[in-house]
Structures are given as structure tokens and as C-alpha cells.
mmCIF file of C-alpha atoms in Angstrom:
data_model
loop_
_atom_site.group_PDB
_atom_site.id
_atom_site.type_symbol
_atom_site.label_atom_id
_atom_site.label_comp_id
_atom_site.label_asym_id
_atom_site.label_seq_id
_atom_site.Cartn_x
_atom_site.Cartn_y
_atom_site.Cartn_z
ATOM 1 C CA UNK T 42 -11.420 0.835 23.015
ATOM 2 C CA UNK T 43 -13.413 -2.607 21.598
ATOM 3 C CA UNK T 44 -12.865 -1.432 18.255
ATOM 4 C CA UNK T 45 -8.556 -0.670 18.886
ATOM 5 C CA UNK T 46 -8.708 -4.338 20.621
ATOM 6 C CA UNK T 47 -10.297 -6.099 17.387
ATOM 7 C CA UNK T 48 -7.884 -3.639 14.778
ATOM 8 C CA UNK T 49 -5.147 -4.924 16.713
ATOM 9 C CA UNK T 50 -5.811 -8.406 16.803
ATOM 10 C CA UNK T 51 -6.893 -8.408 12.935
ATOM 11 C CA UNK T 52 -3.537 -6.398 12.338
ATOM 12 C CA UNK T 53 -1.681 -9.524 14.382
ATOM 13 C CA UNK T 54 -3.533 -12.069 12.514
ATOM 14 C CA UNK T 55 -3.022 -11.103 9.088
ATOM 15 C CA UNK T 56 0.970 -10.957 10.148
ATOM 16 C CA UNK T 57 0.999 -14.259 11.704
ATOM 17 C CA UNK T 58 -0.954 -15.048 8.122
ATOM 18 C CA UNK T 59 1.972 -12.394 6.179
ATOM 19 C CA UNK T 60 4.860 -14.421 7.902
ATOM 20 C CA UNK T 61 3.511 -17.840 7.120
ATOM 21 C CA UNK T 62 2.844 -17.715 3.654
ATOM 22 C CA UNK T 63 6.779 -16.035 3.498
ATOM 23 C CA UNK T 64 7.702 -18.971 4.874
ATOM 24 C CA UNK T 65 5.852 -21.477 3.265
ATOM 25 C CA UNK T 66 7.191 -19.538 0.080
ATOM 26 C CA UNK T 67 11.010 -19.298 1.168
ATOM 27 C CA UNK T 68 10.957 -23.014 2.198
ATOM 28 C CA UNK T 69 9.334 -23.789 -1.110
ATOM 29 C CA UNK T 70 12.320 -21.767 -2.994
ATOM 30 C CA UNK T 71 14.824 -23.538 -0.753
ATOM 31 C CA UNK T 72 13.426 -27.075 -1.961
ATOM 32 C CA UNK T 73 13.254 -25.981 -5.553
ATOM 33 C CA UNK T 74 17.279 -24.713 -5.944
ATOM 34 C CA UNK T 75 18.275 -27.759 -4.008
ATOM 35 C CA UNK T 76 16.375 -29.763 -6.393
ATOM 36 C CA UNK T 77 17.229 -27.586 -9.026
ATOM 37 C CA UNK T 78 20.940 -28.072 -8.737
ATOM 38 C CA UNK T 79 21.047 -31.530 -8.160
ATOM 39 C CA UNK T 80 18.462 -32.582 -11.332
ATOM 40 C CA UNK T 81 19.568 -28.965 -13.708
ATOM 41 C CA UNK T 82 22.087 -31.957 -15.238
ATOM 42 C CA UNK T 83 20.123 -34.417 -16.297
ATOM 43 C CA UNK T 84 17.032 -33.112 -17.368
ATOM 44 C CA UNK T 85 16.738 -31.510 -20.967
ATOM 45 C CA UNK T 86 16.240 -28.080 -22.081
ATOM 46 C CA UNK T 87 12.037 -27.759 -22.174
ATOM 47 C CA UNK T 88 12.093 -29.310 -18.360
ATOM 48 C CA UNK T 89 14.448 -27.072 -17.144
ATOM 49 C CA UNK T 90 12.106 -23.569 -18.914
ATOM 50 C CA UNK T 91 9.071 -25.402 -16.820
ATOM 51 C CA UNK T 92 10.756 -25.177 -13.718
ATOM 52 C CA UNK T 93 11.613 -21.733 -14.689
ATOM 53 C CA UNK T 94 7.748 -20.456 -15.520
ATOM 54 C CA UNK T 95 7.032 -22.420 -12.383
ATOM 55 C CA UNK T 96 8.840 -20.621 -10.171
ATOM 56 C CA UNK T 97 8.031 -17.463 -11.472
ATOM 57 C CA UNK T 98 4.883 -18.345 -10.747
ATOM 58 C CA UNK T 99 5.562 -19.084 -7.448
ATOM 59 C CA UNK T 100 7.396 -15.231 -6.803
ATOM 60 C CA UNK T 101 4.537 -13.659 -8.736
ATOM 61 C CA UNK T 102 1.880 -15.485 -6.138
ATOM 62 C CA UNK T 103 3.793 -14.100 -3.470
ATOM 63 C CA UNK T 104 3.591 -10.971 -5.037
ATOM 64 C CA UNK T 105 0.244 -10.875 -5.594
ATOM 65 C CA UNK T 106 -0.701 -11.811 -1.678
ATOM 66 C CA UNK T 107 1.590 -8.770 -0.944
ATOM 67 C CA UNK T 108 -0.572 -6.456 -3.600
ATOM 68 C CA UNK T 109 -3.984 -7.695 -1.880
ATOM 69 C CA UNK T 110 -2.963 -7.032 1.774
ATOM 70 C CA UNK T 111 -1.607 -3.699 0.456
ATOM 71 C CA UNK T 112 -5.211 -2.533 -1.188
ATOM 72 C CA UNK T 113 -7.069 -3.935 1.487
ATOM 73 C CA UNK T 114 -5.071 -1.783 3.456
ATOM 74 C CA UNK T 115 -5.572 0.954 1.627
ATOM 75 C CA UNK T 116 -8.890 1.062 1.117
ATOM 76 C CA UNK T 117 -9.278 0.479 4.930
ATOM 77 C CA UNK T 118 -7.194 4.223 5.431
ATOM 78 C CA UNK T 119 -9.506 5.603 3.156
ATOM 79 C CA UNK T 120 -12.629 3.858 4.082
ATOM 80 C CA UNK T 121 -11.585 5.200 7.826
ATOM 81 C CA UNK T 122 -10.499 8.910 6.548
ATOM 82 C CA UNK T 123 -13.859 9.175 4.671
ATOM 83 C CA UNK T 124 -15.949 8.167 7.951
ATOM 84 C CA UNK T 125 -14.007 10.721 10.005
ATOM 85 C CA UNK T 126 -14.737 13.428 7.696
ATOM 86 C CA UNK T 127 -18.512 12.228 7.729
ATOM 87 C CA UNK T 128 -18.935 12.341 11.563
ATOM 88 C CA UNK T 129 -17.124 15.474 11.529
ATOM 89 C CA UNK T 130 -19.825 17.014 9.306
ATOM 90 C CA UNK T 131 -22.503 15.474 11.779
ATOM 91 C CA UNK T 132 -20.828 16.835 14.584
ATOM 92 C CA UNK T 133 -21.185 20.036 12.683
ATOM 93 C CA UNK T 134 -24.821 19.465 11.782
ATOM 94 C CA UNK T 135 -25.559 18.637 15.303
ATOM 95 C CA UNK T 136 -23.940 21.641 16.687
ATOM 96 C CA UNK T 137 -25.940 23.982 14.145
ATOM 97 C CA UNK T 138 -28.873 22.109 15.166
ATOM 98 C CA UNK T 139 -28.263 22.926 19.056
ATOM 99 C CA UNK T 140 -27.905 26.373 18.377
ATOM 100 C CA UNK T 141 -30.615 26.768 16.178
ATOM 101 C CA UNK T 142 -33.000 24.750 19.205
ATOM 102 C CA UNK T 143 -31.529 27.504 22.238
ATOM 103 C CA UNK T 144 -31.998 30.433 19.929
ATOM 104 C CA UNK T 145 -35.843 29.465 19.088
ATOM 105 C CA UNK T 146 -36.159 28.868 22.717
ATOM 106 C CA UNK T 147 -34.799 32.335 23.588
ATOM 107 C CA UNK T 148 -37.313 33.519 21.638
ATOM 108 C CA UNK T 149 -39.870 31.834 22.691
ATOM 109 C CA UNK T 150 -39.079 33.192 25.919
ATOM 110 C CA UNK T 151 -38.763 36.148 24.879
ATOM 111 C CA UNK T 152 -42.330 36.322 23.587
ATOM 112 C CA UNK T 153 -44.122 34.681 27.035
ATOM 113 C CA UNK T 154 -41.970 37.867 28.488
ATOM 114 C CA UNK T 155 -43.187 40.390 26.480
ATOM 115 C CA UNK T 156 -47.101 38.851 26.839
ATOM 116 C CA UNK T 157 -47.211 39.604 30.348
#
């Protein structure tokens, strides 16, 4: 129950984290085109190929914080999958263990039975 309390509060943190760096990106955009537009005139040919790589950049970094949260996803599921099959072969073990423990004692039983 602790542990579905602290996945869901991680899960709510990284998209309060998700939605701000959106924003921070889209209102970073926005600034950029209105800028953009109103400086596209005047400036000369290499400035305007900066801004370009620059915002690229920008989109690609975006990108990139997207890529992260999607592997560290991922390797969450499969961290999680691979622990589940683990305990479910120690469940196993335990339960071959169990029976292995009555059946000895059934004989052992056996055997004070028989030596009387």
C-alpha cells in the first residue's frame, strides 16, 4: 500500500516536472517567433541560421527530456517484471521447501511408529 502511495506521488511529481518544462519550452518558442518576426528584417543572413540551430536546439532538448523519462520508464517496467518473476520462483522454492519439510516429518513419524 506504502509502496502504491510513493509510485503515485513520484508518477505526480515527474508530471508536475513533464508539464513545466512543456511550458517553460512553449513559452520560450512563443518569445522566440515573436522576436523572430519582428527582428527576421533587419538582421542578416548568418544571424538569422543562429537563431535557427538555436531553436533546434531548443526542440531537440525537449526531446531529449521526453527520451529520458521514457527509458527511465522503461527500465522501471522491466526492472518491476523481472522482480515479479524472481519472487515468483521463491514462492516456488519455498513451497518445494514446505513440502519437502512435511514429507521428512511424515517419515520421521513414520519410523517412531514402526519402533514401538
Amino acid at each position: 500500500m506504502q509502496k502504491q502511495h510513493q509510485t503515485q506521488n513520484s508518477n505526480e511529481e515527474s508530471k508536475a516536472i513533464k508539464r513545466s518544462v512543456i511550458a517553460m519550452y512553449s513559452s520560450v518558442d512563443d518569445e522566440a517567433d515573436t522576436n523572430e518576426l519582428n527582428e527576421n528584417s533587419s538582421k542578416p543572413q548568418h544571424h538569422q541560421t543562429v537563431d535557427s540551430a538555436l531553436e533546434m536546439f531548443e526542440n531537440t532538448n525537449a526531446k531529449n527530456v521526453s527520451e529520458v523519462e521514457k527509458n527511465t520508464r522503461l527500465k522501471q517496467k522491466e526492472e518491476s517484471a523481472k522482480k515479479k518473476e524472481q519472487d515468483k520462483i521463491n514462492l516456488e522454492k519455498q513451497k518445494v521447501k514446505k513440502a519437502e519439510r512435511k514429507e521428512k516429518e511424515k517419515q520421521r513419524t513414520q519410523k517412531k511408529e514402526r519402533g514401538r
